[in-house]
Tab-separated table of C-alpha atoms in Angstrom:
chain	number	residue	atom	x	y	z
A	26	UNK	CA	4.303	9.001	-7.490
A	27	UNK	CA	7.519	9.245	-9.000
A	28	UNK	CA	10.336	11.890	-9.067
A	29	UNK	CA	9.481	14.007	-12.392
A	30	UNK	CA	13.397	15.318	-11.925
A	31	UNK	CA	14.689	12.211	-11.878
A	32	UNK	CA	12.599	11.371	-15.271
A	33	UNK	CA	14.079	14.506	-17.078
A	34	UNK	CA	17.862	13.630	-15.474
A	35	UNK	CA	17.820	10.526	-16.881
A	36	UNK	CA	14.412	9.366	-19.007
A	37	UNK	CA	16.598	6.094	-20.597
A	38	UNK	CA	17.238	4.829	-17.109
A	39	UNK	CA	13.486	5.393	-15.940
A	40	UNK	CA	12.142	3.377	-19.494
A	41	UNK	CA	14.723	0.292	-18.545
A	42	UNK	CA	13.327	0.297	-15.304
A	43	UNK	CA	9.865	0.435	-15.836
A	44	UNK	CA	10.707	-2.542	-18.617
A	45	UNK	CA	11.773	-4.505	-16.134
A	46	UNK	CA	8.172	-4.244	-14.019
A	47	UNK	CA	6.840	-5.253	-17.162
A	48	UNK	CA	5.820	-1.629	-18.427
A	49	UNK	CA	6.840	-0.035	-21.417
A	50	UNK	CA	6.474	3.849	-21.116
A	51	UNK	CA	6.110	6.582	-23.506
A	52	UNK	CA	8.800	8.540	-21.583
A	53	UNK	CA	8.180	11.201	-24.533
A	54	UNK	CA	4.920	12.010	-23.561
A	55	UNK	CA	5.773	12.463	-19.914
A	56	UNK	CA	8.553	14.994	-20.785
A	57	UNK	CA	6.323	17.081	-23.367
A	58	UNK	CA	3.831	17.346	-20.718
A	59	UNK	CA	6.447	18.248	-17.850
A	60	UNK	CA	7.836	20.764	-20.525
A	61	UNK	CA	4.553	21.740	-21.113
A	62	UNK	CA	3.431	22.671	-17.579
A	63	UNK	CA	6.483	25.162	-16.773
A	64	UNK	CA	6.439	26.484	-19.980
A	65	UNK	CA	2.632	27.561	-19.147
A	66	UNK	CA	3.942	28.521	-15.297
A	67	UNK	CA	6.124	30.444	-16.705
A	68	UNK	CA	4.066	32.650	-18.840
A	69	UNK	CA	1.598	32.287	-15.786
A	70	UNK	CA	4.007	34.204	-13.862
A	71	UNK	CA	4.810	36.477	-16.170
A	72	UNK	CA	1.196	37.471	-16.830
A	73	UNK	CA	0.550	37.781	-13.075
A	74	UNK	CA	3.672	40.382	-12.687
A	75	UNK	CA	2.159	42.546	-15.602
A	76	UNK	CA	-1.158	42.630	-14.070
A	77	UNK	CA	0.294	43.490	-10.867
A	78	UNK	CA	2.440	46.587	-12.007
A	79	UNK	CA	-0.231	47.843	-14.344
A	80	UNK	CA	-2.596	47.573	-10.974
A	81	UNK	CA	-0.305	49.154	-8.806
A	82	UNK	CA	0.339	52.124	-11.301
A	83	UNK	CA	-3.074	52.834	-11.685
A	84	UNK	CA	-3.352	53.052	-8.354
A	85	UNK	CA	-0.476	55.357	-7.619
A	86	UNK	CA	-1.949	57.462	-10.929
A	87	UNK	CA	-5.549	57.769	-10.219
A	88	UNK	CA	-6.195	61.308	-10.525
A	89	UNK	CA	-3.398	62.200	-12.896
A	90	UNK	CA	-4.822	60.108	-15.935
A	91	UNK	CA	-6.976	61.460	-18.448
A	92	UNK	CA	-10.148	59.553	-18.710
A	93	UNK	CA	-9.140	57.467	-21.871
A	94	UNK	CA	-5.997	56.334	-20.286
A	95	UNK	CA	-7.015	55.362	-17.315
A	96	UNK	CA	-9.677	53.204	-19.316
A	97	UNK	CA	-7.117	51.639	-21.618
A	98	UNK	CA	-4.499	50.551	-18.493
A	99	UNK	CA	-8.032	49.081	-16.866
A	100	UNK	CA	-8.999	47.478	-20.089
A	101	UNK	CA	-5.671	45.836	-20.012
A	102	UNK	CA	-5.849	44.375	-16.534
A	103	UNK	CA	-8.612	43.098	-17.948
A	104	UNK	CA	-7.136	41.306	-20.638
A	105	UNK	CA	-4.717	39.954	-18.653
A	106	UNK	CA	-7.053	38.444	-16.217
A	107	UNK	CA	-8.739	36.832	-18.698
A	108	UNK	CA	-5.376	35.107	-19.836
A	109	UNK	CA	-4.490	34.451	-16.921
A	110	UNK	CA	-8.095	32.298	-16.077
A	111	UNK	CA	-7.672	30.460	-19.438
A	112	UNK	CA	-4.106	29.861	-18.467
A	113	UNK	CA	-4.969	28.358	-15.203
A	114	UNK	CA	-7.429	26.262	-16.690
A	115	UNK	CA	-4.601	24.785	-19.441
A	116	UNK	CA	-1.960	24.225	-16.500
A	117	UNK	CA	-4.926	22.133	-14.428
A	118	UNK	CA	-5.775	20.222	-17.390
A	119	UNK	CA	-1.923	19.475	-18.870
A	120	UNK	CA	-1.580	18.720	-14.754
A	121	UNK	CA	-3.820	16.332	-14.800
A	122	UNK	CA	-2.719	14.533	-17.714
A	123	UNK	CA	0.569	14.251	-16.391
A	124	UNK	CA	-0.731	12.863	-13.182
A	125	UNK	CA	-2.491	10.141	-14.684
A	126	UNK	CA	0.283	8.712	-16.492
A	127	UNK	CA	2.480	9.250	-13.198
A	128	UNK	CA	-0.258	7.908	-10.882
A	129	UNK	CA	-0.715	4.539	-13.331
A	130	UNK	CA	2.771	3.770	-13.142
A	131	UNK	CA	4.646	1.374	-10.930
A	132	UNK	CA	7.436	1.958	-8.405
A	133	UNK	CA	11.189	1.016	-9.864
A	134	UNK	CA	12.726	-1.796	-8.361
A	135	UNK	CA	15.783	-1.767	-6.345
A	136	UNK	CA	18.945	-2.997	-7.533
A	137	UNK	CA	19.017	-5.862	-6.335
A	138	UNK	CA	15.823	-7.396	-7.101
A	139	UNK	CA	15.511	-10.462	-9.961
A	140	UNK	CA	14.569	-9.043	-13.441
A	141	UNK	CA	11.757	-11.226	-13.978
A	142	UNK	CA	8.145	-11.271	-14.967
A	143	UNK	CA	6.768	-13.247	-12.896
A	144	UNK	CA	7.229	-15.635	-9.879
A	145	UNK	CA	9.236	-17.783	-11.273
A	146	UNK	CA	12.135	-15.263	-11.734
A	147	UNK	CA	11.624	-15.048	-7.375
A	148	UNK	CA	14.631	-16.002	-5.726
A	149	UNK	CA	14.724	-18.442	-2.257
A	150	UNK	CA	16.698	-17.182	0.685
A	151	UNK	CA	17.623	-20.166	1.466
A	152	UNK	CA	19.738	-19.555	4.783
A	153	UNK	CA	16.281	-18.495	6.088
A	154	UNK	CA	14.192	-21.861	5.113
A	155	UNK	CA	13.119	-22.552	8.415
A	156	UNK	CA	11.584	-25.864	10.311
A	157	UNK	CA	10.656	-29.377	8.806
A	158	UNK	CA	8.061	-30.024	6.464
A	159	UNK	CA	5.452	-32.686	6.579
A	160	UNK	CA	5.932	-34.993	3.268
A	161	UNK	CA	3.156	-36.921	4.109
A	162	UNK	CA	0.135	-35.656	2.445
A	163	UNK	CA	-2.674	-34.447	5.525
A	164	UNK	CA	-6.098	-33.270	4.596
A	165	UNK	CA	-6.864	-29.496	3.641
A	166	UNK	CA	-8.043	-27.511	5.876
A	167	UNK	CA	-11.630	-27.598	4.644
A	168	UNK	CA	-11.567	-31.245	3.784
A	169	UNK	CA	-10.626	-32.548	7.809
A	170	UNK	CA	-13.516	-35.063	8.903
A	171	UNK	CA	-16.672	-33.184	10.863
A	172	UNK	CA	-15.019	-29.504	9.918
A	173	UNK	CA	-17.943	-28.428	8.670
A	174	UNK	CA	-19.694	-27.753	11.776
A	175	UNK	CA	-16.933	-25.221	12.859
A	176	UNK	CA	-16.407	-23.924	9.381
A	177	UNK	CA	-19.742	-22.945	8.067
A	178	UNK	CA	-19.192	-21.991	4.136
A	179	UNK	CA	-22.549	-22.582	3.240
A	180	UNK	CA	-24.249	-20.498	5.969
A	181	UNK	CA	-22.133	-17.760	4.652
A	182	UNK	CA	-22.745	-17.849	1.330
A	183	UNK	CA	-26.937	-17.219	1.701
A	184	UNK	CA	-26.303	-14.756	4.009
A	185	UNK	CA	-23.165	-12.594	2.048
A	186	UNK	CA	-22.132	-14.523	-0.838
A	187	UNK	CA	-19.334	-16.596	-1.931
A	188	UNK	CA	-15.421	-16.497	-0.211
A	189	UNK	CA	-16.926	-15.385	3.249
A	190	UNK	CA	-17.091	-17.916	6.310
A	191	UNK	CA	-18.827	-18.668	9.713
A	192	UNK	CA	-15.758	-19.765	12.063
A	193	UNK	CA	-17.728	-21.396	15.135
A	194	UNK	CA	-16.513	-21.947	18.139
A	195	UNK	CA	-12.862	-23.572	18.454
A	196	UNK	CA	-11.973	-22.173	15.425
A	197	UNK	CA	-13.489	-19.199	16.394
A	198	UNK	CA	-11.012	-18.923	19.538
A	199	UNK	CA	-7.820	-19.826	17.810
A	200	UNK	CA	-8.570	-17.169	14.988
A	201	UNK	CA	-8.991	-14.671	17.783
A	202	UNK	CA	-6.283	-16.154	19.577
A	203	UNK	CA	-3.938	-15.596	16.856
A	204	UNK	CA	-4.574	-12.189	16.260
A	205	UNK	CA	-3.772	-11.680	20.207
A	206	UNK	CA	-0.591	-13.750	20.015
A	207	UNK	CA	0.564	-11.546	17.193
A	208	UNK	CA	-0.265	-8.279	18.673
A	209	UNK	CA	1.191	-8.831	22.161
A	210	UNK	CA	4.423	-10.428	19.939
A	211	UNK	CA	4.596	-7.092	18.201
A	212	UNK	CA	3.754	-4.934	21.102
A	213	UNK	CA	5.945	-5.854	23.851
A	214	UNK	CA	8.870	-7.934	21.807
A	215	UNK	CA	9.186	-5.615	18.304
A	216	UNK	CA	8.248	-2.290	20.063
A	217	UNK	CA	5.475	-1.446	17.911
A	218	UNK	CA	2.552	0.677	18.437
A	219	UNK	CA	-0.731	-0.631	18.498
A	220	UNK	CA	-3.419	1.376	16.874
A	221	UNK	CA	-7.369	1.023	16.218
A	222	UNK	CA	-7.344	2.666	12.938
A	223	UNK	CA	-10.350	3.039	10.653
A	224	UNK	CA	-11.723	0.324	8.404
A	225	UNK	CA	-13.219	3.065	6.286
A	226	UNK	CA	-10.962	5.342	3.752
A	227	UNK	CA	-11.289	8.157	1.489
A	228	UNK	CA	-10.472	8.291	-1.994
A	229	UNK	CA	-6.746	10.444	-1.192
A	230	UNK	CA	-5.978	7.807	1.456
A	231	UNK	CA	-6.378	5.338	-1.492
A	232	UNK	CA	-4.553	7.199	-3.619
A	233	UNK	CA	-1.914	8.084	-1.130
A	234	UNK	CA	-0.761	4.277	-0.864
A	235	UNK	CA	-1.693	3.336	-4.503
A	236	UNK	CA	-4.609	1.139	-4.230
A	237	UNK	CA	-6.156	3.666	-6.538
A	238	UNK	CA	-6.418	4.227	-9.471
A	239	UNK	CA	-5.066	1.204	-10.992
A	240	UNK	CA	-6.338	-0.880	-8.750
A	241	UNK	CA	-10.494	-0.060	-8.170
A	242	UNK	CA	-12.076	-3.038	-9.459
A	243	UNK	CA	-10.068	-5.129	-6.578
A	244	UNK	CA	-11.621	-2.251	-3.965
A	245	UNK	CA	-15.345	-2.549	-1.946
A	246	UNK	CA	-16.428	0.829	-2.404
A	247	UNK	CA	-18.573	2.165	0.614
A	248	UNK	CA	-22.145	3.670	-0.784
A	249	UNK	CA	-23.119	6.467	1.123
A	250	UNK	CA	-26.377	8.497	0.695
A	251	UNK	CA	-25.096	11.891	1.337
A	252	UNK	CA	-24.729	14.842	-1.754
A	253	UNK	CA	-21.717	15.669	-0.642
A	254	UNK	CA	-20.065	12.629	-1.279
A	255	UNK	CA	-21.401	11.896	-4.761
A	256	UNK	CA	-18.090	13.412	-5.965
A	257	UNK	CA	-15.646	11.339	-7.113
A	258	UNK	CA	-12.727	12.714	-5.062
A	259	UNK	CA	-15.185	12.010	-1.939
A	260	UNK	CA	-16.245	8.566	-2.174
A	261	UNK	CA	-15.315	6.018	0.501
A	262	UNK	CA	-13.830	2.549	0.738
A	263	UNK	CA	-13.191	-0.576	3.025
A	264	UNK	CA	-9.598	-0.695	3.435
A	265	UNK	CA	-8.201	-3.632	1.663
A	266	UNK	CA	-5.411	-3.854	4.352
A	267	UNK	CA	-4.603	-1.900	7.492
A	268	UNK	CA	-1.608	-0.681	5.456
A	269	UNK	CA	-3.683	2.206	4.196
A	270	UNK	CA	-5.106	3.366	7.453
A	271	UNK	CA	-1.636	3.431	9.247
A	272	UNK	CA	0.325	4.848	6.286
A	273	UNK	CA	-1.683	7.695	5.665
A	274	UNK	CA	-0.972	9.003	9.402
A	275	UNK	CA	1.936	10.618	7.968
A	276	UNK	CA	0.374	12.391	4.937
A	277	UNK	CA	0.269	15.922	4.347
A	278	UNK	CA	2.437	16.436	7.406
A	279	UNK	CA	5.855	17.182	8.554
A	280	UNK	CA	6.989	14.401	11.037
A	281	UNK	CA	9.761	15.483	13.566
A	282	UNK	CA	12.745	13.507	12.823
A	283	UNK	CA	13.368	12.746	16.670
A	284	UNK	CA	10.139	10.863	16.332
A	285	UNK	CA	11.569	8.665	13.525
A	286	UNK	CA	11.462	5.483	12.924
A	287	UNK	CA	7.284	5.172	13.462
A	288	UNK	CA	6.355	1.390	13.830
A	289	UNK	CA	2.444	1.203	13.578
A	290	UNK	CA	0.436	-2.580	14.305
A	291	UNK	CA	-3.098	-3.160	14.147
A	292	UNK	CA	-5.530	-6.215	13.867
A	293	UNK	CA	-8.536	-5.428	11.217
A	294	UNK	CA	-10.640	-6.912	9.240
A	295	UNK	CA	-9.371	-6.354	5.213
A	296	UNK	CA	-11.843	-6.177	2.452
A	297	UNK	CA	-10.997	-7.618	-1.278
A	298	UNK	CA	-13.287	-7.916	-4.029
A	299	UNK	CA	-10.364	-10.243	-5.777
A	300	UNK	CA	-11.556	-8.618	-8.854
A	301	UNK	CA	-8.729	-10.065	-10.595
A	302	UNK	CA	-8.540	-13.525	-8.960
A	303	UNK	CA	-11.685	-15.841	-10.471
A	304	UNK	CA	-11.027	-18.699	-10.597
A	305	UNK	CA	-8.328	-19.186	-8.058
A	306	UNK	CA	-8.355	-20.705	-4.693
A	307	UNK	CA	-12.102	-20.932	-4.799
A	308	UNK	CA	-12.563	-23.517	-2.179
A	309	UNK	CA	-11.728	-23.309	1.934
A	310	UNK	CA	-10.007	-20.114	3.026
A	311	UNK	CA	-6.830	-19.627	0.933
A	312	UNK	CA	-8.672	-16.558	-0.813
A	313	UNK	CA	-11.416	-14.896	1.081
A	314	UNK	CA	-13.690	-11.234	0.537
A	315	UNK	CA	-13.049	-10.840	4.484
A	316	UNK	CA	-10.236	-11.777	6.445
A	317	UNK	CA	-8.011	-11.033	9.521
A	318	UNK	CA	-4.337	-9.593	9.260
A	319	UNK	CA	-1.820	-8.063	11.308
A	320	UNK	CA	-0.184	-5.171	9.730
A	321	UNK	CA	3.211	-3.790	10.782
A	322	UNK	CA	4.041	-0.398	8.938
A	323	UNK	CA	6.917	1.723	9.187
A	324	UNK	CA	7.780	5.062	8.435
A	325	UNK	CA	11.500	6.304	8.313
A	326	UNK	CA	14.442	8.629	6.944
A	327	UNK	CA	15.343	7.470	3.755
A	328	UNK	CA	19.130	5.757	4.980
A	329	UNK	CA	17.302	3.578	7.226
A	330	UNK	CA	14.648	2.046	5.098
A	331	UNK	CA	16.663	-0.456	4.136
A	332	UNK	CA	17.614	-1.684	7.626
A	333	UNK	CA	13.863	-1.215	8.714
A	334	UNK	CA	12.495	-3.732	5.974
A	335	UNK	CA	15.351	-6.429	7.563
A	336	UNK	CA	14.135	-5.622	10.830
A	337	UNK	CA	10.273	-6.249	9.745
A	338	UNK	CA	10.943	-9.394	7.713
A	339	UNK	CA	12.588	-10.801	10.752
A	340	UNK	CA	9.234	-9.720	13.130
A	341	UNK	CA	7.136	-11.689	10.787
A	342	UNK	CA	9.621	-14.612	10.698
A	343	UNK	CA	9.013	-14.752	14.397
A	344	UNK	CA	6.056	-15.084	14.336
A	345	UNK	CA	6.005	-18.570	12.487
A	346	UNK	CA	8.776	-19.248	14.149
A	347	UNK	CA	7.221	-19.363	17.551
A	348	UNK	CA	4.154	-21.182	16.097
A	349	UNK	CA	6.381	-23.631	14.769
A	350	UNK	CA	5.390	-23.651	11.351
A	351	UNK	CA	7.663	-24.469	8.158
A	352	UNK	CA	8.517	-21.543	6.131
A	353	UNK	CA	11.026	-20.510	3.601
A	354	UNK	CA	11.341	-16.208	2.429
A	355	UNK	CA	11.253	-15.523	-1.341
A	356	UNK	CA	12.706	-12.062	-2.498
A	357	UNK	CA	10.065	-11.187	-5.206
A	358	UNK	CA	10.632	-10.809	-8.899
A	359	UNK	CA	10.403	-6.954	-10.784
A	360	UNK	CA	7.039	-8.528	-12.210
A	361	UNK	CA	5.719	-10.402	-9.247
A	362	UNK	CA	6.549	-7.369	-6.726
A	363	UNK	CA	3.146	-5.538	-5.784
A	364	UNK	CA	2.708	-2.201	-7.648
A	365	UNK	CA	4.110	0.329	-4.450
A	366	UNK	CA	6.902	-1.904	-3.656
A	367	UNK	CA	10.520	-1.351	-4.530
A	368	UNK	CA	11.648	-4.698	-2.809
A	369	UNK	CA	9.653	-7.244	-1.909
A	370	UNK	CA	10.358	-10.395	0.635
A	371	UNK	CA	7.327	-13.107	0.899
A	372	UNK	CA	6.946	-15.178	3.655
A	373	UNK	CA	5.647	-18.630	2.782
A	374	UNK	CA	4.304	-21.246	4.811
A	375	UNK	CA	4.107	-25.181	4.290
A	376	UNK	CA	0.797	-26.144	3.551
A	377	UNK	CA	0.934	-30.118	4.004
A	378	UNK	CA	-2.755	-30.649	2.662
A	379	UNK	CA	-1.685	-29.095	-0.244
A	380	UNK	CA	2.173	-30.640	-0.430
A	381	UNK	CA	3.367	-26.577	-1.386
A	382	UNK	CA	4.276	-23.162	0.432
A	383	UNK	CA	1.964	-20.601	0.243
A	384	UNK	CA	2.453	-17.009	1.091
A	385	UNK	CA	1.497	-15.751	4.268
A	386	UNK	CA	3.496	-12.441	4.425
A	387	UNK	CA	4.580	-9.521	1.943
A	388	UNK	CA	7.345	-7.489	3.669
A	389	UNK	CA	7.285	-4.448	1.407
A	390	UNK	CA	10.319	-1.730	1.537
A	391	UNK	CA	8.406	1.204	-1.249
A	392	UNK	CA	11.164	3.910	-0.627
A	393	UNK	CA	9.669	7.586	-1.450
A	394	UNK	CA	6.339	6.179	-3.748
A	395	UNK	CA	3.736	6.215	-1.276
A	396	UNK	CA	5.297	9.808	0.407
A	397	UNK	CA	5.438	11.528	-2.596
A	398	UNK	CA	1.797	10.836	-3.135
A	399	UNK	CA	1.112	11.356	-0.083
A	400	UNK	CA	3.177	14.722	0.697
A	401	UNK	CA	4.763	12.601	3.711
A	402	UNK	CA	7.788	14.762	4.779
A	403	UNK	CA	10.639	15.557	7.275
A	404	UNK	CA	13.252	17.776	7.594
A	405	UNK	CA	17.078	16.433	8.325
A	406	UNK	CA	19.489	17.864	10.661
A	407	UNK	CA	20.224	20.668	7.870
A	408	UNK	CA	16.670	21.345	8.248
A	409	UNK	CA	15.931	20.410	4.381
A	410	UNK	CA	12.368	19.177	3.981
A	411	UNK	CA	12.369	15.495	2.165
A	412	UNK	CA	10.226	12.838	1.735
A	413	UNK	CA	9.885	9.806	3.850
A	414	UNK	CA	10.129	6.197	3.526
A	415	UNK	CA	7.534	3.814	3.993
A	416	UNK	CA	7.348	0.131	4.601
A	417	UNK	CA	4.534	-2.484	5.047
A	418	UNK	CA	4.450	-6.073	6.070
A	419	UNK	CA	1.668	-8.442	7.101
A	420	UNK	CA	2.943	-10.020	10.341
A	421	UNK	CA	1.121	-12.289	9.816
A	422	UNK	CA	-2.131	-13.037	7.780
A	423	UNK	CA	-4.164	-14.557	10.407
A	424	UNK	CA	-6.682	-16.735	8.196
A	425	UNK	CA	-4.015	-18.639	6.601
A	426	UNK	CA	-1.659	-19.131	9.920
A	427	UNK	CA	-4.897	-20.783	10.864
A	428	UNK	CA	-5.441	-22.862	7.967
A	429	UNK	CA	-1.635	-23.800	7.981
A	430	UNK	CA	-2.301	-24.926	12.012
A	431	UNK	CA	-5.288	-26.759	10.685
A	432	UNK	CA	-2.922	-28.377	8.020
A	433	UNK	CA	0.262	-29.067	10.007
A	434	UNK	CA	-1.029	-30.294	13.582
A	435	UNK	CA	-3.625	-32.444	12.725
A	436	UNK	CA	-3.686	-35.138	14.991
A	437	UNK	CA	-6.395	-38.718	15.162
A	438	UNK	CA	-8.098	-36.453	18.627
A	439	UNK	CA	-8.757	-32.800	16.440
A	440	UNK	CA	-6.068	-30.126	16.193
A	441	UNK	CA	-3.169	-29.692	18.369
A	442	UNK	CA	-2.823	-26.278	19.779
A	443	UNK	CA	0.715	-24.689	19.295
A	444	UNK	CA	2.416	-24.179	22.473
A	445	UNK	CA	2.421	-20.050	22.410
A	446	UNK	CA	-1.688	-20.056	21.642
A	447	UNK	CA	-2.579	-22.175	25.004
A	448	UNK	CA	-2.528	-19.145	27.360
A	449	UNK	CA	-4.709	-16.958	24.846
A	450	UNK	CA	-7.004	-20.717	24.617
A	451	UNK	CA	-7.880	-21.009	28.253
A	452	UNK	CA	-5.361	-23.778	28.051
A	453	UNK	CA	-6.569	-25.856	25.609
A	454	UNK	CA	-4.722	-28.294	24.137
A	455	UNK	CA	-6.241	-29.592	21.577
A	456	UNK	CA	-9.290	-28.454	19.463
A	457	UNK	CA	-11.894	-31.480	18.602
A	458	UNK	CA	-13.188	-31.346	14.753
């Protein structure tokens, strides 16, 4: 959600900066609305005053008035509470209006992010390439000899559809080996928290990290055969990354700022219906309805954030590092940043079967967005309430750090197992396709 006092301060600056996202805004229409609404507070209040002296002298008159007077001051309560109803009604309405331009509206990029609108405005960080990449061309993951009888796309597909998978056996162990690697990496070396956190969401935990509404048809909504959740504002979702479950810890609540900075990790399953994606990266892994990630999310004071999302991108780069795969960081484009985000770092990986990087990690910094839809506070040493910052990173997207193993230590006996996964492997080293 974005700061309706900063769009009245300055609405030229907020236009610009939507432009450069790629969104051209009818800044007009926000500010007649915002007008609007506390023009209609106003005379809310106003109303509610009269009825409340009128009230309160009929009360301290009872007795004294004659019968006609005391009628007439009743009749005009009346009134009054009838304007005040239809009032109430115009304020939720012209509310609600506002909101949905607000909500449908994407965060404003830093400063320093590329104007661009798309990724080919994204910048390389190029002190941070990291490792040497394999020029000679080695098959994709779901083209290796024999594969198939670990990597079961066809089983899958008669029993849930297309872009899920069987993973059988060695496969099976280093996917669940990398998810242990990366939590124990977080845990005990990057002094995160672990946490369990629901794969099922309500509709203001979707809204409170911006997954809805602009984004639904990318969403698996849950059905659930209860009345009380036909409602719209009570239906349920699978969370499309842990992001949402460990964000929305901090919503509608006042965190102590001695508890600040939170650093949240869990291993899920995320659910995408890739709505938006058909087409792309149909075959293998690459782009999958069900997958594994490790999410790192932090919450802190505002001055901090910055120094946070440094912190994160370097927890993720770690991570490869220690698995010894290639990677380079991109700092994303205004247009190629993902809707919350203010800045935006990708991590991506060297995919030898395919001869290109591919991202493996989105090391988000969104500044107050998410907490102002979320009514994520603290107070500061003056004891002033504000709103939070919140971050988000994928540290890192377990499918495709096993695809890029399958891609980049393929060997003549199977797959070599990196170094860091043997203990987690029952010292294994080397998985036969």
């Amino acid at each position: 959600m974005h700061d309706i006092q900063k769009i009245r301060d300055n609405p030229r600056e907020f236009v610009e900066l939507q432009l450069r996202r790629g969104v051209e805004v009818d800044v007009e229409q926000i500010i007649n609305l915002d007008t609007s609404k506390r023009s209609q507070m106003t005379k809310l209040q106003n109303l509610q005053n009269e009825r409340n002296d009128l009230s309160q002298q009929i009360g301290m008159q009872k007795g004294k008035y004659k019968k006609g007077m005391e009628d007439e001051s009743i009749n005009k309560v009346r009134n009054i509470k009838e304007k005040i109803m239809q009032l109430e009604h115009q304020i939720s309405k012209t509310t609600e209006d506002l909101e949905a331009i607000l909500l449908g509206l994407p965060n404003l990029p830093f400063d320093d992010v590329p104007v661009g609108g798309n990724e080919s405005f994204n910048i390389e960080i190029e002190e941070k390439r990291y490792g040497n990449i394999n020029n000679k061309k080695t098959s994709e993951h779901y083209e290796i000899s024999t594969i198939d009888g670990m990597m079961d796309f066809e089983t899958a597909a008669r029993v849930s559809g297309s872009r899920f998978v069987y993973l059988k056996g060695g496969l099976a162990m280093l996917e669940r080996a990398l998810g242990q690697f990366m939590l124990d990496t977080h845990i005990t070396k990057n002094g995160y928290t672990e946490i369990a956190p629901p794969l099922i969401v309500n509709n203001n935990s979707m809204l409170g990290t911006a997954q809805l509404p602009k984004f639904e048809e990318d969403q698996f909504q849950v059905i659930v055969h209860d009345n009380d959740l036909a409602d719209q504002h009570n239906r349920k979702w699978l969370i499309p990354t842990a992001e949402v479950s460990l964000t929305n810890i901090v919503r509608e609540k006042i965190t102590n700022k001695a508890d600040l900075p939170l650093r949240f990790v869990a291993l899920t399953s995320c659910f995408r219906a890739e709505a938006g994606a058909a087409g792309r990266d149909t075959r293998g892994m690459i782009r999958q309805h069900q997958f594994q990630k490790v999410e790192l999310v932090s919450i802190t004071e505002p001055e901090l954030s910055e120094e946070e999302h440094n912190r994160m991108l370097e927890c993720a780069e770690n991570i490869l590092k220690m698995l010894e795969l290639p990677y380079r960081v991109m700092l994303l484009s205004s247009g190629d940043m993902g809707f919350s985000a203010r800045k935006t770092y990708d991590l991506e990986v060297w995919m030898p079967g395919q001869q290109n990087y591919r991202e493996i990690s989105s090391v988000s910094n969104c500044g107050d967005f998410q907490a102002r839809r979320m009514k994520a506070r603290f107070k500061d040493d003056s004891k002033r309430t504000k709103y939070l910052h919140t971050l988000n990173g994928s540290g890192v997207a377990v499918g495709r750090a096993l695809i890029a193993i399958l891609e980049n230590y393929q060997t003549h006996d199977g797959i070599q197992v990196p170094a860091v996964l043997k203990k987690y492997m029952n010292n294994l080293s080397t998985i036969k396709i």
